[in-house]
XYZ file of N, CA and C in Angstrom:
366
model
N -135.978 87.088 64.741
C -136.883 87.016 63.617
C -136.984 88.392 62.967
N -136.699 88.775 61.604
C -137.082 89.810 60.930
C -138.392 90.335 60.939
N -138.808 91.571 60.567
C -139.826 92.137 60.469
C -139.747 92.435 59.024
N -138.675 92.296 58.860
C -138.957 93.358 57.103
C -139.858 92.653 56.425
N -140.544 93.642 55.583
C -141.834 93.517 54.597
C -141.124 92.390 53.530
N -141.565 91.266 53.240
C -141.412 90.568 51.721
C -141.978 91.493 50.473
N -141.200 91.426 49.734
C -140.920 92.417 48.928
C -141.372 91.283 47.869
N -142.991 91.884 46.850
C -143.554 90.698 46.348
C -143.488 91.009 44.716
N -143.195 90.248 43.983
C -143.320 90.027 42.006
C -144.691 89.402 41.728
N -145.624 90.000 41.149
C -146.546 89.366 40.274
C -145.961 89.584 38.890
N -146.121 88.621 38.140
C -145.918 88.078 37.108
C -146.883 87.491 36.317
N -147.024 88.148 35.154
C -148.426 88.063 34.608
C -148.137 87.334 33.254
N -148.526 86.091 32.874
C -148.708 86.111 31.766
C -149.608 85.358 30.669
N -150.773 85.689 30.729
C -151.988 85.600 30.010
C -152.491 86.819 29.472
N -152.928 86.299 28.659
C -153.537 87.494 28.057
C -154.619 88.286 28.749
N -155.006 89.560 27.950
C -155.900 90.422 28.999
C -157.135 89.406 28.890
N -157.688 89.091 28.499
C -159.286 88.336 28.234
C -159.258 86.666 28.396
N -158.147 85.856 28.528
C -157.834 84.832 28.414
C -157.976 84.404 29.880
N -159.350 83.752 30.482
C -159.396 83.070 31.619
C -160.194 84.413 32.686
N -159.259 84.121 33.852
C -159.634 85.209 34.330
C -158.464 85.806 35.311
N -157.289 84.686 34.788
C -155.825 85.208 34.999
C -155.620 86.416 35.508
N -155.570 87.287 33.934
C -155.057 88.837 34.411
C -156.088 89.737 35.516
N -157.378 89.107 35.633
C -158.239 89.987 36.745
C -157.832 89.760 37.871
N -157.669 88.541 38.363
C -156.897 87.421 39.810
C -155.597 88.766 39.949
N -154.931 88.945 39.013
C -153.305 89.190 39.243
C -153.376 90.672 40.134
N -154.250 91.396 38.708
C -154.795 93.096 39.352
C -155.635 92.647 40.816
N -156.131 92.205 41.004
C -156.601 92.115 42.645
C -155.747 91.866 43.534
N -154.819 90.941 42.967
C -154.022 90.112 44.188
C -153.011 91.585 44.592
N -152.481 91.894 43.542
C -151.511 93.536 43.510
C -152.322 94.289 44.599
N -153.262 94.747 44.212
C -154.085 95.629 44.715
C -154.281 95.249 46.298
N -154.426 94.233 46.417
C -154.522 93.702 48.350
C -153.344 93.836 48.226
N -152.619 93.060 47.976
C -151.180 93.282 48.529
C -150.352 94.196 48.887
N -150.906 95.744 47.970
C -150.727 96.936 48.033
C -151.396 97.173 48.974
N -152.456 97.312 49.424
C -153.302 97.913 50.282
C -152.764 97.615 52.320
N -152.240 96.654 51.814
C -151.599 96.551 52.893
C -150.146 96.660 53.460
N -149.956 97.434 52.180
C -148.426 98.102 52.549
C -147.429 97.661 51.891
N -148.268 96.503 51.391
C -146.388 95.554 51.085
C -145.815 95.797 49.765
N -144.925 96.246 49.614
C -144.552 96.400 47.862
C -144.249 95.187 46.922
N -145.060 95.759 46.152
C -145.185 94.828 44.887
C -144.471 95.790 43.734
N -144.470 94.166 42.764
C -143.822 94.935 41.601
C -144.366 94.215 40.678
N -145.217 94.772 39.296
C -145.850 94.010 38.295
C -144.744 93.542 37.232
N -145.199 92.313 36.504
C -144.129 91.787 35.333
C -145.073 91.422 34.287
N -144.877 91.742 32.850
C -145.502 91.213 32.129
C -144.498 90.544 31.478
N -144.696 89.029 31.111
C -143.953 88.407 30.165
C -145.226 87.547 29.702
N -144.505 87.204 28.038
C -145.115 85.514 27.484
C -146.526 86.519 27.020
N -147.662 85.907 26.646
C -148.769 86.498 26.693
C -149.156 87.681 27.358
N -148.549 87.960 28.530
C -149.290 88.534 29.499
C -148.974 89.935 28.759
N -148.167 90.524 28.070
C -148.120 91.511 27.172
C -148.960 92.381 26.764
N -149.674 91.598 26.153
C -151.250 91.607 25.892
C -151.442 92.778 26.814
N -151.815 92.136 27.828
C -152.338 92.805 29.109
C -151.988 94.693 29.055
N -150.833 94.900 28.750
C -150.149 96.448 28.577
C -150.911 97.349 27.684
N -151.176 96.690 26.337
C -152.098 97.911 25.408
C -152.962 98.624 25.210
N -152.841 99.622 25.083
C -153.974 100.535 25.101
C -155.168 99.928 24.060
N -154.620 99.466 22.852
C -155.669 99.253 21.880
C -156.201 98.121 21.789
N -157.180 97.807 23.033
C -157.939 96.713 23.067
C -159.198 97.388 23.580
N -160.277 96.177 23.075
C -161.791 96.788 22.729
C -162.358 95.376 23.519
N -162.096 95.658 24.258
C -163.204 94.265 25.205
C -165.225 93.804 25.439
N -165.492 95.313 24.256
C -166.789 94.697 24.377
C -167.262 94.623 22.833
N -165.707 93.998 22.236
C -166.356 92.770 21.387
C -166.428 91.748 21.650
N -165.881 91.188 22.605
C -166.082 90.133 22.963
C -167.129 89.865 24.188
N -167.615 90.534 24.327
C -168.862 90.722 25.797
C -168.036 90.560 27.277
N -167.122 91.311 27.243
C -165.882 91.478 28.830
C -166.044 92.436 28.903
N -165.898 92.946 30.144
C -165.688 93.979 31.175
C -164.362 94.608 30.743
N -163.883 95.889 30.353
C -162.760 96.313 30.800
C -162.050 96.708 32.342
N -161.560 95.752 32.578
C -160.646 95.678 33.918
C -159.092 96.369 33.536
N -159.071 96.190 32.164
C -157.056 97.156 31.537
C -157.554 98.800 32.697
N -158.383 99.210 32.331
C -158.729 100.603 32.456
C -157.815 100.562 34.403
N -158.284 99.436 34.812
C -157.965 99.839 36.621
C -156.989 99.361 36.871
N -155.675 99.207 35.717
C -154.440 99.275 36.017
C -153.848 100.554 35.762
N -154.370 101.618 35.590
C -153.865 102.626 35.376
C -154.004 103.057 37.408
N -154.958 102.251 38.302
C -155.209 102.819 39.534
C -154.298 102.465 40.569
N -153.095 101.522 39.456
C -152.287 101.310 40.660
C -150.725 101.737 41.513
N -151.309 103.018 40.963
C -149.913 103.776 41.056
C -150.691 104.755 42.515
N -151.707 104.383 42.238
C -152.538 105.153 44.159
C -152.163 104.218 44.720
N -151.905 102.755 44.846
C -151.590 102.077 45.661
C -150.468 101.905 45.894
N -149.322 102.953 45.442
C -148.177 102.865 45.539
C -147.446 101.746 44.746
N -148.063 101.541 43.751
C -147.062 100.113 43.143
C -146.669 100.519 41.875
N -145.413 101.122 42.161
C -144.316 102.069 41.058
C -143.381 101.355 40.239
N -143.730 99.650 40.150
C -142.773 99.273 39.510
C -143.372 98.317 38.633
N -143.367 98.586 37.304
C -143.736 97.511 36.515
C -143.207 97.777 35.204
N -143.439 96.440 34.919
C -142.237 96.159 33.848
C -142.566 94.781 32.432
N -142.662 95.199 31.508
C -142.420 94.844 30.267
C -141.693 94.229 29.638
N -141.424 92.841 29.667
C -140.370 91.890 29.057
C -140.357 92.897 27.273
N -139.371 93.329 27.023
C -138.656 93.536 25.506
C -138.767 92.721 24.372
N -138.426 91.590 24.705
C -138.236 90.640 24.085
C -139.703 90.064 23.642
N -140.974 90.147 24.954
C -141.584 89.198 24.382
C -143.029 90.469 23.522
N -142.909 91.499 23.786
C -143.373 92.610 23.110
C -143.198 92.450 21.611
N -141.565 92.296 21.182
C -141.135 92.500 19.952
C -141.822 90.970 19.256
N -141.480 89.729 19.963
C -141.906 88.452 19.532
C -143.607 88.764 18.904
N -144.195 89.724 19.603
C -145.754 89.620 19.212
C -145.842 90.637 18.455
N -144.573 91.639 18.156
C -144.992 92.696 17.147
C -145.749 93.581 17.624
N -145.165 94.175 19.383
C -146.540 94.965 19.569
C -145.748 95.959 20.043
N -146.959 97.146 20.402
C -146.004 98.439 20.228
C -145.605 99.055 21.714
N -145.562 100.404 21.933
C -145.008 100.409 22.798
C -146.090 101.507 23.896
N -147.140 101.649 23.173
C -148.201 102.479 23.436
C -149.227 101.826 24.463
N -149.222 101.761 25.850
C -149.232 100.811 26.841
C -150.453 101.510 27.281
N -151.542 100.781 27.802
C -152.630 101.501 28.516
C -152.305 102.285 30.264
N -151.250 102.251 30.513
C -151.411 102.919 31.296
C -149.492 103.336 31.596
N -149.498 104.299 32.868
C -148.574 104.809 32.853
C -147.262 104.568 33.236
N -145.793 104.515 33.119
C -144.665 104.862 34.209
C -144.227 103.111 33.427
N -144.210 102.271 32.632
C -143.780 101.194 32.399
C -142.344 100.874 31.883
N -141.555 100.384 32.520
C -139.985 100.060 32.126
C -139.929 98.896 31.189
N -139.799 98.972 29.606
C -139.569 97.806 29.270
C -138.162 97.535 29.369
N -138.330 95.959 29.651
C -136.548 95.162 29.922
C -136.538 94.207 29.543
N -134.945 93.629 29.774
C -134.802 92.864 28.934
C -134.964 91.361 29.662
N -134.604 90.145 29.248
C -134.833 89.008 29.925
C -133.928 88.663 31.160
N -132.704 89.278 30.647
C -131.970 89.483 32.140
C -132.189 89.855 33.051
N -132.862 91.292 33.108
C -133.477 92.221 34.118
C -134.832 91.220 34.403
N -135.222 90.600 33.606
C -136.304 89.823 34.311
C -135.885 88.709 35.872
N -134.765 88.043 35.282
C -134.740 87.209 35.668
C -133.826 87.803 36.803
N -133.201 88.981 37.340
C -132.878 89.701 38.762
C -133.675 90.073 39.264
N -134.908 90.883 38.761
C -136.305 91.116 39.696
C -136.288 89.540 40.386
N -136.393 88.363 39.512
C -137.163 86.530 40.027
C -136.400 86.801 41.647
N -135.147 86.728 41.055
C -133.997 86.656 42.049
C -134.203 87.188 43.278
N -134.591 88.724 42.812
C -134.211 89.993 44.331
C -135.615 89.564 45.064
N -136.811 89.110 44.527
C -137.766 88.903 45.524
C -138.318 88.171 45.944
N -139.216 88.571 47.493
C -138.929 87.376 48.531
C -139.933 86.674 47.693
N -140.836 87.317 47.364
C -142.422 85.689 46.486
C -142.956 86.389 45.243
N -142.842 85.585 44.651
C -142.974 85.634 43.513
C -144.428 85.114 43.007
N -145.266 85.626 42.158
C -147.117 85.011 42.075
C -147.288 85.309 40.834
N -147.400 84.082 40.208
C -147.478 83.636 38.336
C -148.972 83.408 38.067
N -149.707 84.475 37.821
C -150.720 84.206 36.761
C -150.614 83.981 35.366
């Protein structure tokens, strides 16, 4: 029986304020991190959203939770990534609320699906 760590993809794609999706996703990362295991964030589809700096969440009476994705690079989770494609589809820019983000393309999406052991779709 192996020991090696499953090597985990969250995959995000709702918007930042839409449900309570993108808060679920940042927690689930965050345990999952906390206990060692590497994760790797994905934004596709809506979940885009989620990346920009220029959102104002208390017009709508929400909590900013964007702000404590900038905290997850203490938890060691160095890999996240920006579908290209679905950025350009929404016309949005490239000015991301937080740091170290690889945008790629749909191919590179779909080899992250591939290379890891579980995959978790908000």
């Amino acid at each position: 029986m192996s020991h090696a760590k499953k090597r985990y993809l969250i995959i995000n794609t709702s918007a930042s304020f839409d449900q309570l999706h993108a808060r679920e996703s940042l927690d689930a990362a965050l345990i999952l991190a906390s206990y060692d295991l590497p994760v790797s964030l994905c934004f596709i589809g809506d979940g885009v959203y989620q990346t920009q700096a220029a959102q104002n969440p208390e017009l709508i009476h929400a909590k900013d939770f964007i702000a404590s994705f900038k905290a997850v690079h203490f938890y060691d989770i160095e890999d996240i990534y920006v579908s290209e494609p679905c950025l350009a589809e929404r016309s949005l820019s490239d000015n991301f609320a937080f740091a170290d983000v690889s945008v790629i393309s749909q191919q590179k999406i779909s080899q992250l699906i591939a290379a890891a052991d579980v995959v978790l779709t908000f």
